[in-house]
Structures are given as C-alpha cells and as structure tokens.
mmCIF file with all atom_site columns, C-alpha atoms in Angstrom:
data_model
loop_
_atom_site.group_PDB
_atom_site.id
_atom_site.type_symbol
_atom_site.label_atom_id
_atom_site.label_alt_id
_atom_site.label_comp_id
_atom_site.label_asym_id
_atom_site.label_entity_id
_atom_site.label_seq_id
_atom_site.pdbx_PDB_ins_code
_atom_site.Cartn_x
_atom_site.Cartn_y
_atom_site.Cartn_z
_atom_site.occupancy
_atom_site.B_iso_or_equiv
_atom_site.pdbx_formal_charge
_atom_site.auth_seq_id
_atom_site.auth_comp_id
_atom_site.auth_asym_id
_atom_site.auth_atom_id
_atom_site.pdbx_PDB_model_num
ATOM 1   C CA . MET A 1 1   ? 40.274 -6.349  -9.739  1.00 0.00 ? 1   MET A CA 1
ATOM 2   C CA . ALA A 1 2   ? 40.573 -2.943  -11.824 1.00 0.00 ? 2   ALA A CA 1
ATOM 3   C CA . ASP A 1 3   ? 39.805 0.341   -10.391 1.00 0.00 ? 3   ASP A CA 1
ATOM 4   C CA . MET A 1 4   ? 36.314 1.480   -11.917 1.00 0.00 ? 4   MET A CA 1
ATOM 5   C CA . ASP A 1 5   ? 36.101 5.142   -10.916 1.00 0.00 ? 5   ASP A CA 1
ATOM 6   C CA . VAL A 1 6   ? 37.494 6.637   -13.042 1.00 0.00 ? 6   VAL A CA 1
ATOM 7   C CA . PHE A 1 7   ? 35.642 5.468   -15.861 1.00 0.00 ? 7   PHE A CA 1
ATOM 8   C CA . VAL A 1 8   ? 32.292 4.837   -13.628 1.00 0.00 ? 8   VAL A CA 1
ATOM 9   C CA . GLY A 1 9   ? 32.500 8.289   -12.474 1.00 0.00 ? 9   GLY A CA 1
ATOM 10  C CA . ARG A 1 10  ? 32.604 10.146  -16.075 1.00 0.00 ? 10  ARG A CA 1
ATOM 11  C CA . LEU A 1 11  ? 29.230 8.106   -16.982 1.00 0.00 ? 11  LEU A CA 1
ATOM 12  C CA . ASN A 1 12  ? 26.009 9.997   -15.969 1.00 0.00 ? 12  ASN A CA 1
ATOM 13  C CA . PRO A 1 13  ? 22.684 7.950   -16.838 1.00 0.00 ? 13  PRO A CA 1
ATOM 14  C CA . ASP A 1 14  ? 19.351 8.210   -17.076 1.00 0.00 ? 14  ASP A CA 1
ATOM 15  C CA . LEU A 1 15  ? 17.620 7.464   -14.513 1.00 0.00 ? 15  LEU A CA 1
ATOM 16  C CA . CYS A 1 16  ? 14.447 6.056   -14.306 1.00 0.00 ? 16  CYS A CA 1
ATOM 17  C CA . ILE A 1 17  ? 11.716 5.009   -11.335 1.00 0.00 ? 17  ILE A CA 1
ATOM 18  C CA . VAL A 1 18  ? 10.502 1.376   -11.280 1.00 0.00 ? 18  VAL A CA 1
ATOM 19  C CA . THR A 1 19  ? 7.710  0.083   -9.763  1.00 0.00 ? 19  THR A CA 1
ATOM 20  C CA . ALA A 1 20  ? 6.180  -3.899  -8.593  1.00 0.00 ? 20  ALA A CA 1
ATOM 21  C CA . VAL A 1 21  ? 3.642  -5.007  -7.294  1.00 0.00 ? 21  VAL A CA 1
ATOM 22  C CA . ALA A 1 22  ? 3.412  -8.559  -5.809  1.00 0.00 ? 22  ALA A CA 1
ATOM 23  C CA . ASP A 1 23  ? 1.143  -10.403 -3.385  1.00 0.00 ? 23  ASP A CA 1
ATOM 24  C CA . GLY A 1 24  ? -1.293 -7.235  -2.481  1.00 0.00 ? 24  GLY A CA 1
ATOM 25  C CA . GLU A 1 25  ? 2.162  -5.045  -2.144  1.00 0.00 ? 25  GLU A CA 1
ATOM 26  C CA . ARG A 1 26  ? 3.930  -1.650  -4.155  1.00 0.00 ? 26  ARG A CA 1
ATOM 27  C CA . ALA A 1 27  ? 6.547  -1.009  -4.175  1.00 0.00 ? 27  ALA A CA 1
ATOM 28  C CA . GLY A 1 28  ? 8.862  1.533   -6.012  1.00 0.00 ? 28  GLY A CA 1
ATOM 29  C CA . CYS A 1 29  ? 12.459 2.811   -5.978  1.00 0.00 ? 29  CYS A CA 1
ATOM 30  C CA . LEU A 1 30  ? 14.527 5.373   -8.908  1.00 0.00 ? 30  LEU A CA 1
ATOM 31  C CA . VAL A 1 31  ? 17.034 3.398   -10.654 1.00 0.00 ? 31  VAL A CA 1
ATOM 32  C CA . GLY A 1 32  ? 20.696 4.453   -12.215 1.00 0.00 ? 32  GLY A CA 1
ATOM 33  C CA . PHE A 1 33  ? 21.677 1.091   -13.618 1.00 0.00 ? 33  PHE A CA 1
ATOM 34  C CA . ALA A 1 34  ? 19.223 0.640   -16.646 1.00 0.00 ? 34  ALA A CA 1
ATOM 35  C CA . SER A 1 35  ? 19.097 -0.261  -20.983 1.00 0.00 ? 35  SER A CA 1
ATOM 36  C CA . GLN A 1 36  ? 17.903 -1.416  -23.513 1.00 0.00 ? 36  GLN A CA 1
ATOM 37  C CA . CYS A 1 37  ? 20.107 -5.162  -23.697 1.00 0.00 ? 37  CYS A CA 1
ATOM 38  C CA . SER A 1 38  ? 18.568 -6.976  -27.041 1.00 0.00 ? 38  SER A CA 1
ATOM 39  C CA . ILE A 1 39  ? 17.050 -5.200  -30.208 1.00 0.00 ? 39  ILE A CA 1
ATOM 40  C CA . ARG A 1 40  ? 15.235 -7.984  -31.950 1.00 0.00 ? 40  ARG A CA 1
ATOM 41  C CA . PRO A 1 41  ? 13.257 -9.559  -29.304 1.00 0.00 ? 41  PRO A CA 1
ATOM 42  C CA . VAL A 1 42  ? 13.097 -5.884  -27.536 1.00 0.00 ? 42  VAL A CA 1
ATOM 43  C CA . ARG A 1 43  ? 14.008 -6.081  -24.383 1.00 0.00 ? 43  ARG A CA 1
ATOM 44  C CA . PHE A 1 44  ? 15.223 -3.980  -21.441 1.00 0.00 ? 44  PHE A CA 1
ATOM 45  C CA . VAL A 1 45  ? 16.964 -5.396  -17.978 1.00 0.00 ? 45  VAL A CA 1
ATOM 46  C CA . VAL A 1 46  ? 16.841 -3.137  -15.185 1.00 0.00 ? 46  VAL A CA 1
ATOM 47  C CA . TRP A 1 47  ? 18.724 -3.839  -12.079 1.00 0.00 ? 47  TRP A CA 1
ATOM 48  C CA . LEU A 1 48  ? 17.895 -3.726  -8.330  1.00 0.00 ? 48  LEU A CA 1
ATOM 49  C CA . SER A 1 49  ? 19.661 -3.482  -5.341  1.00 0.00 ? 49  SER A CA 1
ATOM 50  C CA . LYS A 1 50  ? 19.293 -6.675  -2.851  1.00 0.00 ? 50  LYS A CA 1
ATOM 51  C CA . VAL A 1 51  ? 18.980 -4.436  0.098   1.00 0.00 ? 51  VAL A CA 1
ATOM 52  C CA . ASN A 1 52  ? 15.733 -2.310  -1.780  1.00 0.00 ? 52  ASN A CA 1
ATOM 53  C CA . ARG A 1 53  ? 11.959 -3.023  -1.024  1.00 0.00 ? 53  ARG A CA 1
ATOM 54  C CA . THR A 1 54  ? 11.637 -2.744  -4.297  1.00 0.00 ? 54  THR A CA 1
ATOM 55  C CA . TYR A 1 55  ? 13.844 -5.443  -4.873  1.00 0.00 ? 55  TYR A CA 1
ATOM 56  C CA . GLN A 1 56  ? 12.047 -7.467  -2.298  1.00 0.00 ? 56  GLN A CA 1
ATOM 57  C CA . VAL A 1 57  ? 8.173  -7.074  -3.780  1.00 0.00 ? 57  VAL A CA 1
ATOM 58  C CA . ALA A 1 58  ? 9.899  -7.527  -7.447  1.00 0.00 ? 58  ALA A CA 1
ATOM 59  C CA . ARG A 1 59  ? 11.411 -10.783 -6.359  1.00 0.00 ? 59  ARG A CA 1
ATOM 60  C CA . CYS A 1 60  ? 7.795  -11.671 -6.227  1.00 0.00 ? 60  CYS A CA 1
ATOM 61  C CA . ALA A 1 61  ? 6.765  -10.279 -9.307  1.00 0.00 ? 61  ALA A CA 1
ATOM 62  C CA . ASP A 1 62  ? 5.181  -11.188 -13.294 1.00 0.00 ? 62  ASP A CA 1
ATOM 63  C CA . PHE A 1 63  ? 5.583  -7.569  -14.808 1.00 0.00 ? 63  PHE A CA 1
ATOM 64  C CA . LEU A 1 64  ? 7.241  -3.843  -13.282 1.00 0.00 ? 64  LEU A CA 1
ATOM 65  C CA . ALA A 1 65  ? 7.074  -0.617  -14.496 1.00 0.00 ? 65  ALA A CA 1
ATOM 66  C CA . VAL A 1 66  ? 9.840  1.752   -15.901 1.00 0.00 ? 66  VAL A CA 1
ATOM 67  C CA . HIS A 1 67  ? 9.541  5.565   -15.602 1.00 0.00 ? 67  HIS A CA 1
ATOM 68  C CA . LEU A 1 68  ? 11.102 7.979   -17.192 1.00 0.00 ? 68  LEU A CA 1
ATOM 69  C CA . LEU A 1 69  ? 11.104 11.744  -15.730 1.00 0.00 ? 69  LEU A CA 1
ATOM 70  C CA . ALA A 1 70  ? 11.633 15.044  -17.070 1.00 0.00 ? 70  ALA A CA 1
ATOM 71  C CA . PRO A 1 71  ? 14.606 16.879  -15.161 1.00 0.00 ? 71  PRO A CA 1
ATOM 72  C CA . GLN A 1 72  ? 11.858 19.118  -13.813 1.00 0.00 ? 72  GLN A CA 1
ATOM 73  C CA . GLN A 1 73  ? 10.942 15.916  -11.717 1.00 0.00 ? 73  GLN A CA 1
ATOM 74  C CA . TYR A 1 74  ? 13.359 16.486  -9.102  1.00 0.00 ? 74  TYR A CA 1
ATOM 75  C CA . GLY A 1 75  ? 11.146 15.828  -6.657  1.00 0.00 ? 75  GLY A CA 1
ATOM 76  C CA . LEU A 1 76  ? 8.963  12.969  -7.663  1.00 0.00 ? 76  LEU A CA 1
ATOM 77  C CA . ALA A 1 77  ? 13.096 11.352  -7.959  1.00 0.00 ? 77  ALA A CA 1
ATOM 78  C CA . ALA A 1 78  ? 13.786 12.693  -4.559  1.00 0.00 ? 78  ALA A CA 1
ATOM 79  C CA . LEU A 1 79  ? 10.329 10.778  -3.575  1.00 0.00 ? 79  LEU A CA 1
ATOM 80  C CA . PHE A 1 80  ? 11.408 7.306   -5.060  1.00 0.00 ? 80  PHE A CA 1
ATOM 81  C CA . GLY A 1 81  ? 14.975 7.783   -4.415  1.00 0.00 ? 81  GLY A CA 1
ATOM 82  C CA . GLY A 1 82  ? 15.049 8.901   -1.305  1.00 0.00 ? 82  GLY A CA 1
ATOM 83  C CA . GLU A 1 83  ? 12.470 7.555   0.619   1.00 0.00 ? 83  GLU A CA 1
ATOM 84  C CA . THR A 1 84  ? 11.988 3.106   1.670   1.00 0.00 ? 84  THR A CA 1
ATOM 85  C CA . GLY A 1 85  ? 8.659  2.433   1.555   1.00 0.00 ? 85  GLY A CA 1
ATOM 86  C CA . ASP A 1 86  ? 9.670  0.555   4.512   1.00 0.00 ? 86  ASP A CA 1
ATOM 87  C CA . ARG A 1 87  ? 8.423  3.533   6.544   1.00 0.00 ? 87  ARG A CA 1
ATOM 88  C CA . VAL A 1 88  ? 6.592  5.443   3.917   1.00 0.00 ? 88  VAL A CA 1
ATOM 89  C CA . ASP A 1 89  ? 3.603  4.896   1.406   1.00 0.00 ? 89  ASP A CA 1
ATOM 90  C CA . LYS A 1 90  ? 5.376  6.774   -1.823  1.00 0.00 ? 90  LYS A CA 1
ATOM 91  C CA . PHE A 1 91  ? 2.308  6.040   -3.454  1.00 0.00 ? 91  PHE A CA 1
ATOM 92  C CA . ALA A 1 92  ? 0.055  8.085   -1.259  1.00 0.00 ? 92  ALA A CA 1
ATOM 93  C CA . ARG A 1 93  ? 1.411  11.033  -2.584  1.00 0.00 ? 93  ARG A CA 1
ATOM 94  C CA . ILE A 1 94  ? 1.239  10.751  -5.988  1.00 0.00 ? 94  ILE A CA 1
ATOM 95  C CA . ARG A 1 95  ? -0.848 10.358  -9.002  1.00 0.00 ? 95  ARG A CA 1
ATOM 96  C CA . TRP A 1 96  ? -1.061 6.791   -10.161 1.00 0.00 ? 96  TRP A CA 1
ATOM 97  C CA . THR A 1 97  ? -2.988 4.253   -12.343 1.00 0.00 ? 97  THR A CA 1
ATOM 98  C CA . GLN A 1 98  ? -3.261 0.270   -12.908 1.00 0.00 ? 98  GLN A CA 1
ATOM 99  C CA . GLU A 1 99  ? -1.915 -1.291  -15.730 1.00 0.00 ? 99  GLU A CA 1
ATOM 100 C CA . HIS A 1 100 ? -1.319 -4.498  -18.096 1.00 0.00 ? 100 HIS A CA 1
ATOM 101 C CA . GLY A 1 101 ? -0.673 -7.396  -15.183 1.00 0.00 ? 101 GLY A CA 1
ATOM 102 C CA . GLY A 1 102 ? -2.233 -4.953  -12.413 1.00 0.00 ? 102 GLY A CA 1
ATOM 103 C CA . ALA A 1 103 ? 1.609  -2.910  -12.714 1.00 0.00 ? 103 ALA A CA 1
ATOM 104 C CA . VAL A 1 104 ? 1.214  0.905   -10.896 1.00 0.00 ? 104 VAL A CA 1
ATOM 105 C CA . VAL A 1 105 ? 2.240  3.483   -13.755 1.00 0.00 ? 105 VAL A CA 1
ATOM 106 C CA . LEU A 1 106 ? 2.914  6.862   -12.132 1.00 0.00 ? 106 LEU A CA 1
ATOM 107 C CA . LYS A 1 107 ? 0.606  9.092   -13.832 1.00 0.00 ? 107 LYS A CA 1
ATOM 108 C CA . ASP A 1 108 ? 3.021  11.850  -14.439 1.00 0.00 ? 108 ASP A CA 1
ATOM 109 C CA . ALA A 1 109 ? 5.786  10.124  -16.065 1.00 0.00 ? 109 ALA A CA 1
ATOM 110 C CA . ALA A 1 110 ? 7.371  11.528  -19.204 1.00 0.00 ? 110 ALA A CA 1
ATOM 111 C CA . ALA A 1 111 ? 7.436  8.079   -20.144 1.00 0.00 ? 111 ALA A CA 1
ATOM 112 C CA . TRP A 1 112 ? 6.688  4.311   -18.921 1.00 0.00 ? 112 TRP A CA 1
ATOM 113 C CA . PHE A 1 113 ? 7.008  1.258   -20.360 1.00 0.00 ? 113 PHE A CA 1
ATOM 114 C CA . VAL A 1 114 ? 5.078  -2.323  -18.328 1.00 0.00 ? 114 VAL A CA 1
ATOM 115 C CA . GLY A 1 115 ? 7.244  -5.741  -18.672 1.00 0.00 ? 115 GLY A CA 1
ATOM 116 C CA . ARG A 1 116 ? 7.176  -8.755  -18.668 1.00 0.00 ? 116 ARG A CA 1
ATOM 117 C CA . ILE A 1 117 ? 9.834  -10.674 -16.217 1.00 0.00 ? 117 ILE A CA 1
ATOM 118 C CA . GLU A 1 118 ? 11.831 -12.990 -18.324 1.00 0.00 ? 118 GLU A CA 1
ATOM 119 C CA . GLN A 1 119 ? 14.692 -13.795 -16.862 1.00 0.00 ? 119 GLN A CA 1
ATOM 120 C CA . ARG A 1 120 ? 16.199 -12.158 -13.129 1.00 0.00 ? 120 ARG A CA 1
ATOM 121 C CA . ILE A 1 121 ? 20.227 -12.369 -13.269 1.00 0.00 ? 121 ILE A CA 1
ATOM 122 C CA . ASP A 1 122 ? 22.315 -11.847 -9.795  1.00 0.00 ? 122 ASP A CA 1
ATOM 123 C CA . GLY A 1 123 ? 25.103 -9.363  -10.617 1.00 0.00 ? 123 GLY A CA 1
ATOM 124 C CA . GLY A 1 124 ? 26.699 -9.276  -7.238  1.00 0.00 ? 124 GLY A CA 1
ATOM 125 C CA . ASP A 1 125 ? 24.892 -6.592  -4.892  1.00 0.00 ? 125 ASP A CA 1
ATOM 126 C CA . HIS A 1 126 ? 21.969 -5.987  -8.205  1.00 0.00 ? 126 HIS A CA 1
ATOM 127 C CA . VAL A 1 127 ? 19.565 -8.403  -9.799  1.00 0.00 ? 127 VAL A CA 1
ATOM 128 C CA . GLY A 1 128 ? 18.665 -7.642  -13.321 1.00 0.00 ? 128 GLY A CA 1
ATOM 129 C CA . PHE A 1 129 ? 15.146 -8.254  -14.166 1.00 0.00 ? 129 PHE A CA 1
ATOM 130 C CA . VAL A 1 130 ? 15.094 -8.632  -18.039 1.00 0.00 ? 130 VAL A CA 1
ATOM 131 C CA . LEU A 1 131 ? 12.181 -7.206  -18.975 1.00 0.00 ? 131 LEU A CA 1
ATOM 132 C CA . ASP A 1 132 ? 9.944  -8.005  -22.650 1.00 0.00 ? 132 ASP A CA 1
ATOM 133 C CA . PRO A 1 133 ? 7.461  -5.224  -23.093 1.00 0.00 ? 133 PRO A CA 1
ATOM 134 C CA . VAL A 1 134 ? 4.352  -5.476  -23.524 1.00 0.00 ? 134 VAL A CA 1
ATOM 135 C CA . GLN A 1 135 ? 1.844  -2.085  -23.124 1.00 0.00 ? 135 GLN A CA 1
ATOM 136 C CA . SER A 1 136 ? 3.786  1.764   -23.415 1.00 0.00 ? 136 SER A CA 1
ATOM 137 C CA . GLY A 1 137 ? 2.815  5.079   -23.037 1.00 0.00 ? 137 GLY A CA 1
ATOM 138 C CA . GLY A 1 138 ? 4.026  9.301   -22.251 1.00 0.00 ? 138 GLY A CA 1
ATOM 139 C CA . ARG A 1 139 ? 4.008  12.687  -22.765 1.00 0.00 ? 139 ARG A CA 1
ATOM 140 C CA . GLU A 1 140 ? 4.602  13.485  -26.432 1.00 0.00 ? 140 GLU A CA 1
ATOM 141 C CA . LYS A 1 141 ? 8.707  15.014  -26.478 1.00 0.00 ? 141 LYS A CA 1
ATOM 142 C CA . SER A 1 142 ? 9.422  18.622  -25.393 1.00 0.00 ? 142 SER A CA 1
ATOM 143 C CA . GLY A 1 143 ? 12.676 20.808  -26.565 1.00 0.00 ? 143 GLY A CA 1
ATOM 144 C CA . GLY A 1 144 ? 15.190 21.138  -24.521 1.00 0.00 ? 144 GLY A CA 1
ATOM 145 C CA . ARG A 1 145 ? 17.365 18.604  -22.031 1.00 0.00 ? 145 ARG A CA 1
ATOM 146 C CA . GLN A 1 146 ? 14.818 15.409  -22.415 1.00 0.00 ? 146 GLN A CA 1
ATOM 147 C CA . LEU A 1 147 ? 15.288 13.032  -19.442 1.00 0.00 ? 147 LEU A CA 1
ATOM 148 C CA . LEU A 1 148 ? 16.520 13.300  -15.540 1.00 0.00 ? 148 LEU A CA 1
ATOM 149 C CA . ARG A 1 149 ? 20.155 12.262  -15.085 1.00 0.00 ? 149 ARG A CA 1
ATOM 150 C CA . LEU A 1 150 ? 21.942 10.911  -12.433 1.00 0.00 ? 150 LEU A CA 1
ATOM 151 C CA . ALA A 1 151 ? 23.681 14.426  -12.396 1.00 0.00 ? 151 ALA A CA 1
ATOM 152 C CA . ASP A 1 152 ? 20.669 16.396  -11.435 1.00 0.00 ? 152 ASP A CA 1
ATOM 153 C CA . ALA A 1 153 ? 20.269 13.927  -8.187  1.00 0.00 ? 153 ALA A CA 1
ATOM 154 C CA . LEU A 1 154 ? 23.344 14.085  -6.562  1.00 0.00 ? 154 LEU A CA 1
ATOM 155 C CA . THR A 1 155 ? 22.187 15.159  -3.399  1.00 0.00 ? 155 THR A CA 1
ATOM 156 C CA . ILE A 1 156 ? 18.758 12.704  -3.415  1.00 0.00 ? 156 ILE A CA 1
ATOM 157 C CA . ASP A 1 157 ? 20.289 10.748  -0.144  1.00 0.00 ? 157 ASP A CA 1
ATOM 158 C CA . PRO A 1 158 ? 19.696 7.256   -1.047  1.00 0.00 ? 158 PRO A CA 1
ATOM 159 C CA . GLY A 1 159 ? 16.221 5.814   1.460   1.00 0.00 ? 159 GLY A CA 1
ATOM 160 C CA . HIS A 1 160 ? 18.427 2.623   2.103   1.00 0.00 ? 160 HIS A CA 1
ATOM 161 C CA . PRO A 1 161 ? 22.035 2.544   2.176   1.00 0.00 ? 161 PRO A CA 1
ATOM 162 C CA . ILE A 1 162 ? 24.206 1.542   -0.912  1.00 0.00 ? 162 ILE A CA 1
ATOM 163 C CA . ASP A 1 163 ? 26.407 -0.439  1.454   1.00 0.00 ? 163 ASP A CA 1
#
C-alpha cells in the first residue's frame, strides 16, 4: 500500500457537522470527509466513523442533516468533535429545530441541508452515506474566510478514539 501521508497531509477540507435522528435518539459529530459526489442528480456523501455514536444512529435513519460552520464557530465544532453523545447531550447546549423527515438542524449553522439517505457505502473504518438533498437553508455569505476548515480544528481532541 502506498504511503499517503505526504498527499493527505496537504489537504485542508471544510468541516461539517452531521446530525442523525432514529428511534427517538439524536446524534451528531464533526466530519472532515464530505463532498458533493454528483452533479445530475445532485448528491452529497458524508463519511462517518464506525466507532462513532452518530454512525450507530445514522444506520437506522432515513435522513441526515449536514451543517457548514463559519471560522468563528470553533466552540460548536469542539462540542460536536470533542464530546461524545455516549456521555453528553450535545443538543441540550445548542439551538436546534426539527426539519424535513424529523432531521435535527442547528439554528446557528452558516448553511445546512437535509438529505435523504440513498445509499450506504462501506469504505473500511468509515461508511459513506450518499444523500439526496431535500431541504436547505442558511445565512447569507459575509466577507472574509467563509468556512471552518481542518487546520482550524487541529486542537480538538476527538470524543471517540480514531483507532
């Protein structure tokens, strides 16, 4: 297998928070593996770690919500990236609402969409959830740097171990 450290170490993806609801449980986590994956039809994929509680809830969900954060929303990123829903009710600390299909949407996100789960793809230690966007919203863009990126969040210790 090729050593990918040189390549991967240069990436600085936008981060997002993914939320899931199923069987009366809410979950959410900070995600660095996410991208539009089709133009026609529009599709977006988010990759969730199999050790993450959000993955456990998302396995039974019909919809996921994906949220983009502004750089000044480090605290929100730290809550969803540095805490685990196994020990903390993250949603008790934030403003949120229910949207299409019961999806939990973070009211303070810079932008968000709710997507119907069309497919799940096993990628090894992560599973890709291919989403068909059904609803979206957010605030108007402002000047300056637009989104929170991986380099902005390197000091957040994961709520769940990576290995």
